[in-house]
Amino acid sequence: MGITKSQIFTERQNDLAQFFKVLGHPARVAILQYISKQNACICNDLVDEIGLAQATISQHLKELKSIGLLKGEVEGKSMCYCINVERWTELQNELNTFFNKTKSNCC
Amino acid sequence: MGITKSQIFTERQNDLAQFFKVLGHPARVAILQYISKQNACICNDLVDEIGLAQATISQHLKELKSIGLLKGEVEGKSMCYCINVERWTELQNELNTFFNKTKSNCC
DNA sequence: TTTATATATTGCAATATTACGATAATAAAA
DNA sequence: TTTTATTATCGTAATATTGCAATATATAAA
């Protein structure tokens, strides 16, 4: 036990949940907000800005990358992490579809 | 370690993350979809429909209730769980605000 | 009241997540 | 090449989540 039974759900249910899960940590919400405010970003800024260890920030960035929300480019000896706007919009649309479909009246 | 450092984030960041987190499990996505499809619901249906133990379903329902997404009414010896449409719409709006604010171009 | 049915709670084992120090990897600067 | 700066990865401890059996609670039916 303790393991999520992904196999009993549809691919779409797992994908939606995975996406929500990645956004389900305040550090990752904060990272996205900060990056968008800067219009550019290097990881080291985030360590100062957010107040978590460098290893921890790096790990959170990896998760945001895993669902395609961030793209990173090497820029000298830093990384330039940015929001992948296309993916971002795509996910926003999927979310709204989910919300609109699920909305219903009963009771 | 191992504990999320909520105190270093804003209330809004924590709230948004908490909301995403609750939706971040395929069983809870499936529950919401199923309830909305039925326009009414009793927990026992969900056990058959989703294929998790009764105790597990009950726990997931509790989490959905914790962020106000579901409201439950006693109906005879069953429960009638329904989507709280007002809360649902409210959260959809908050999400869109977050998405629109965060969307930006760089790199 | 007793029994049956539906849901909630408790306790626990398995697994996942969070956080961080240490260290590796990479690339610019000296 | 050596040093410095930046980011990634590894290993590990603390905590959280998932799932379920067992049990408690609550209500309808007998």
Coordinates of C-alpha atoms (C1' of nucleotides) in Angstrom, one line a residue:
Chain A
M1 CA 0.0 0.0 0.0
G2 CA 1.0 3.6 -0.2
I3 CA 1.3 3.5 -3.9
T4 CA -1.2 5.3 -6.1
K5 CA -3.1 2.9 -8.2
S6 CA -2.6 4.7 -11.5
Q7 CA -3.6 1.7 -13.5
I8 CA -7.2 1.9 -12.6
F9 CA -7.6 5.4 -13.9
T10 CA -7.7 6.8 -17.5
E11 CA -4.7 8.4 -19.0
R12 CA -6.4 11.7 -19.0
Q13 CA -7.2 11.4 -15.3
N14 CA -3.6 10.6 -14.5
D15 CA -2.3 13.4 -16.7
L16 CA -4.6 16.0 -15.2
A17 CA -3.8 14.8 -11.7
Q18 CA -0.1 14.9 -12.4
F19 CA -0.3 18.4 -13.6
F20 CA -2.3 19.5 -10.6
K21 CA 0.2 17.7 -8.4
V22 CA 3.2 19.5 -9.8
L23 CA 1.5 22.9 -9.1
G24 CA 0.5 21.6 -5.7
H25 CA 3.5 23.0 -3.8
P26 CA 3.9 26.6 -2.7
A27 CA 7.5 26.8 -3.8
R28 CA 6.6 25.8 -7.3
V29 CA 3.8 28.4 -7.4
A30 CA 6.2 31.0 -6.1
I31 CA 8.8 30.0 -8.7
L32 CA 6.4 30.4 -11.5
Q33 CA 5.2 33.8 -10.2
Y34 CA 8.8 35.0 -9.8
I35 CA 9.9 33.9 -13.2
S36 CA 7.0 35.6 -14.9
K37 CA 7.6 38.8 -12.9
Q38 CA 11.3 38.9 -14.0
N39 CA 10.6 37.9 -17.6
A40 CA 13.8 35.9 -17.3
C41 CA 15.5 34.1 -14.5
I42 CA 18.5 32.3 -13.2
C43 CA 18.2 29.7 -10.5
N44 CA 20.5 31.5 -8.1
D45 CA 18.1 34.4 -7.8
L46 CA 15.5 32.0 -6.8
V47 CA 17.5 30.7 -3.9
D48 CA 17.7 34.2 -2.5
E49 CA 14.2 35.1 -3.4
I50 CA 12.4 32.0 -2.1
G51 CA 14.6 31.0 0.8
L52 CA 15.1 27.3 0.1
A53 CA 18.5 25.6 -0.4
Q54 CA 19.9 25.5 -3.9
A55 CA 19.5 21.7 -4.2
T56 CA 15.8 22.1 -3.2
I57 CA 15.1 24.8 -5.8
S58 CA 16.9 22.7 -8.5
Q59 CA 14.6 19.8 -7.6
H60 CA 11.4 21.9 -7.9
L61 CA 12.6 23.3 -11.2
K62 CA 13.1 19.8 -12.5
E63 CA 9.5 18.9 -11.6
L64 CA 8.1 22.0 -13.4
K65 CA 10.2 21.0 -16.4
S66 CA 8.8 17.5 -16.3
I67 CA 5.4 18.6 -17.3
G68 CA 6.8 21.0 -19.8
L69 CA 5.9 24.2 -18.0
L70 CA 9.4 25.5 -17.9
K71 CA 12.1 25.5 -20.6
G72 CA 15.7 26.2 -19.7
E73 CA 18.5 27.5 -21.8
V74 CA 22.2 27.6 -20.8
E75 CA 23.3 31.2 -20.7
G76 CA 27.0 31.5 -19.9
K77 CA 27.5 29.7 -16.6
S78 CA 23.9 30.3 -15.5
M79 CA 20.6 28.8 -16.7
C80 CA 17.8 30.9 -18.1
Y81 CA 14.6 29.2 -17.0
C82 CA 11.5 30.5 -18.7
I83 CA 7.8 29.7 -18.8
N84 CA 6.8 27.7 -21.8
V85 CA 3.9 29.9 -22.9
E86 CA 2.5 27.5 -25.4
R87 CA 2.4 24.7 -22.9
W88 CA 1.1 27.0 -20.3
T89 CA -1.8 28.1 -22.5
E90 CA -2.5 24.5 -23.5
L91 CA -2.7 23.5 -19.8
Q92 CA -4.9 26.4 -19.0
N93 CA -7.3 25.3 -21.7
E94 CA -7.3 21.7 -20.5
L95 CA -8.0 22.9 -17.0
N96 CA -10.9 25.1 -18.1
T97 CA -12.3 22.2 -20.1
F98 CA -12.1 20.0 -17.0
F99 CA -13.8 22.7 -14.9
N100 CA -16.5 23.4 -17.3
K101 CA -17.3 19.8 -17.9
T102 CA -17.4 19.0 -14.2
K103 CA -19.5 21.9 -13.2
S104 CA -23.0 20.8 -12.7
N105 CA -26.0 21.3 -10.5
C106 CA -27.5 18.8 -8.2
C107 CA -28.9 18.7 -4.7
Chain B
M1 CA 13.4 18.1 6.9
G2 CA 10.6 16.6 4.8
I3 CA 8.2 19.2 6.0
T4 CA 7.0 21.8 3.6
K5 CA 8.1 25.3 4.7
S6 CA 4.7 27.0 4.4
Q7 CA 5.8 29.9 6.6
I8 CA 8.1 31.3 3.9
F9 CA 5.3 31.6 1.4
T10 CA 2.4 34.0 1.1
E11 CA -1.1 32.9 2.2
R12 CA -2.2 33.1 -1.5
Q13 CA 0.7 30.9 -2.6
N14 CA -0.1 28.3 0.1
D15 CA -3.9 28.4 -0.7
L16 CA -3.3 28.0 -4.5
A17 CA -0.9 25.1 -3.9
Q18 CA -3.3 23.5 -1.4
F19 CA -6.0 23.6 -4.0
F20 CA -3.8 22.2 -6.7
K21 CA -2.6 19.5 -4.3
V22 CA -6.1 18.3 -3.5
L23 CA -6.9 17.9 -7.2
G24 CA -3.5 16.2 -7.7
H25 CA -4.7 12.7 -7.4
P26 CA -6.4 10.7 -10.1
A27 CA -9.0 9.2 -7.7
R28 CA -10.1 12.7 -6.8
V29 CA -10.2 13.8 -10.4
A30 CA -12.3 10.7 -11.2
I31 CA -14.6 11.3 -8.2
L32 CA -15.4 14.8 -9.4
Q33 CA -16.0 13.6 -13.0
Y34 CA -18.2 10.8 -11.8
I35 CA -20.3 13.0 -9.5
S36 CA -20.9 15.6 -12.1
K37 CA -21.9 12.9 -14.6
Q38 CA -24.4 11.5 -12.2
N39 CA -25.8 14.9 -11.0
A40 CA -26.0 13.2 -7.7
C41 CA -24.0 10.6 -5.9
I42 CA -23.7 8.2 -3.1
C43 CA -20.3 7.0 -1.9
N44 CA -21.1 3.4 -2.4
D45 CA -21.4 3.9 -6.1
L46 CA -18.0 5.3 -6.1
V47 CA -16.5 2.2 -4.5
D48 CA -17.8 0.1 -7.4
E49 CA -17.1 2.7 -10.0
I50 CA -13.6 3.6 -9.1
G51 CA -12.3 0.4 -7.6
L52 CA -10.7 1.6 -4.4
A53 CA -11.7 0.4 -0.9
Q54 CA -14.6 2.2 0.9
A55 CA -12.3 3.6 3.5
T56 CA -10.0 5.0 0.8
I57 CA -12.9 6.7 -1.1
S58 CA -14.2 8.2 2.1
Q59 CA -10.8 9.7 2.7
H60 CA -10.6 11.2 -0.7
L61 CA -14.1 12.7 -0.3
K62 CA -13.0 14.2 2.9
E63 CA -10.1 16.0 1.2
L64 CA -12.4 17.3 -1.6
K65 CA -14.7 18.6 1.1
S66 CA -11.8 20.3 3.0
I67 CA -11.3 22.8 0.2
G68 CA -15.1 23.3 -0.2
L69 CA -15.4 21.6 -3.6
L70 CA -17.9 19.1 -2.4
K71 CA -20.9 19.4 -0.1
G72 CA -22.6 16.4 1.3
E73 CA -26.1 15.9 2.6
V74 CA -27.5 13.0 4.5
E75 CA -30.1 11.2 2.4
G76 CA -31.6 8.3 4.3
K77 CA -28.8 6.0 5.2
S78 CA -26.7 7.2 2.3
M79 CA -24.8 10.5 1.7
C80 CA -25.5 12.7 -1.3
Y81 CA -22.2 14.3 -2.3
C82 CA -22.4 17.1 -4.8
I83 CA -20.2 19.6 -6.3
N84 CA -20.4 23.0 -4.7
V85 CA -20.8 25.0 -7.9
E86 CA -20.2 28.4 -6.4
R87 CA -16.9 27.3 -4.9
W88 CA -16.0 25.5 -8.1
T89 CA -16.6 28.6 -10.1
E90 CA -14.7 30.7 -7.6
L91 CA -11.7 28.4 -7.8
Q92 CA -11.8 28.3 -11.6
N93 CA -11.6 32.1 -11.6
E94 CA -8.7 32.2 -9.2
L95 CA -6.9 29.6 -11.3
N96 CA -7.4 31.7 -14.5
T97 CA -6.2 34.8 -12.7
F98 CA -3.1 32.9 -11.7
F99 CA -2.6 31.5 -15.2
N100 CA -3.1 34.9 -16.9
K101 CA -0.9 36.7 -14.5
T102 CA 1.9 34.2 -14.8
K103 CA 1.8 33.9 -18.5
S104 CA 4.7 35.9 -19.9
N105 CA 7.2 36.0 -22.7
C106 CA 10.9 35.7 -22.3
C107 CA 13.8 33.9 -23.9
Chain C
dT1 C1' -35.1 -3.6 19.8
dT2 C1' -32.5 -6.1 16.5
dT3 C1' -30.6 -6.4 12.0
dA4 C1' -28.9 -4.7 7.8
dT5 C1' -26.8 -1.0 5.1
dA6 C1' -24.0 3.0 4.3
dT7 C1' -20.4 6.0 5.6
dA8 C1' -16.6 7.7 8.8
dT9 C1' -12.7 6.9 11.7
dT10 C1' -8.6 4.6 13.4
dG11 C1' -4.3 2.3 13.1
dC12 C1' -0.8 0.7 10.3
dA13 C1' 2.4 -0.7 6.4
dA14 C1' 4.2 0.7 2.1
dT15 C1' 5.6 4.3 -0.7
dA16 C1' 6.3 9.3 -2.0
dT17 C1' 7.7 13.9 -1.1
dT18 C1' 10.4 17.6 0.9
dA19 C1' 14.6 19.5 2.2
dC20 C1' 19.4 19.8 2.5
dG21 C1' 24.5 18.8 2.8
dA22 C1' 28.0 17.0 0.0
dT23 C1' 29.7 16.5 -4.2
dA24 C1' 29.8 16.3 -9.3
dA25 C1' 29.5 18.7 -13.6
dT26 C1' 30.0 22.7 -16.6
dA27 C1' 31.6 26.9 -18.2
dA28 C1' 33.5 31.5 -17.7
dA29 C1' 37.4 34.1 -15.8
dA30 C1' 42.0 34.6 -14.1
Chain D
dT1 C1' 45.5 25.2 -16.4
dT2 C1' 43.6 26.7 -12.1
dT3 C1' 40.1 29.1 -9.9
dT4 C1' 35.5 30.7 -9.3
dA5 C1' 30.6 30.6 -10.0
dT6 C1' 26.4 28.2 -11.2
dT7 C1' 23.4 24.4 -11.5
dA8 C1' 22.6 19.2 -11.1
dT9 C1' 22.7 14.9 -8.8
dC10 C1' 23.2 11.7 -4.9
dG11 C1' 22.3 10.1 -0.4
dT12 C1' 19.7 10.5 3.5
dA13 C1' 16.5 12.0 7.4
dA14 C1' 12.0 13.8 8.4
dT15 C1' 7.4 14.0 7.2
dA16 C1' 3.3 13.2 4.3
dT17 C1' 0.3 10.4 1.4
dT18 C1' -2.0 6.3 -0.1
dG19 C1' -4.6 2.3 0.7
dC20 C1' -6.9 -1.0 3.4
dA21 C1' -8.7 -3.9 7.3
dA22 C1' -11.0 -3.4 11.3
dT23 C1' -14.1 -1.0 13.8
dA24 C1' -17.2 2.8 15.1
dT25 C1' -21.3 5.4 14.0
dA26 C1' -25.7 6.4 12.1
dT27 C1' -30.0 5.5 10.0
dA28 C1' -33.6 2.6 7.9
dA29 C1' -36.0 -1.6 7.9
dA30 C1' -37.7 -5.7 10.1

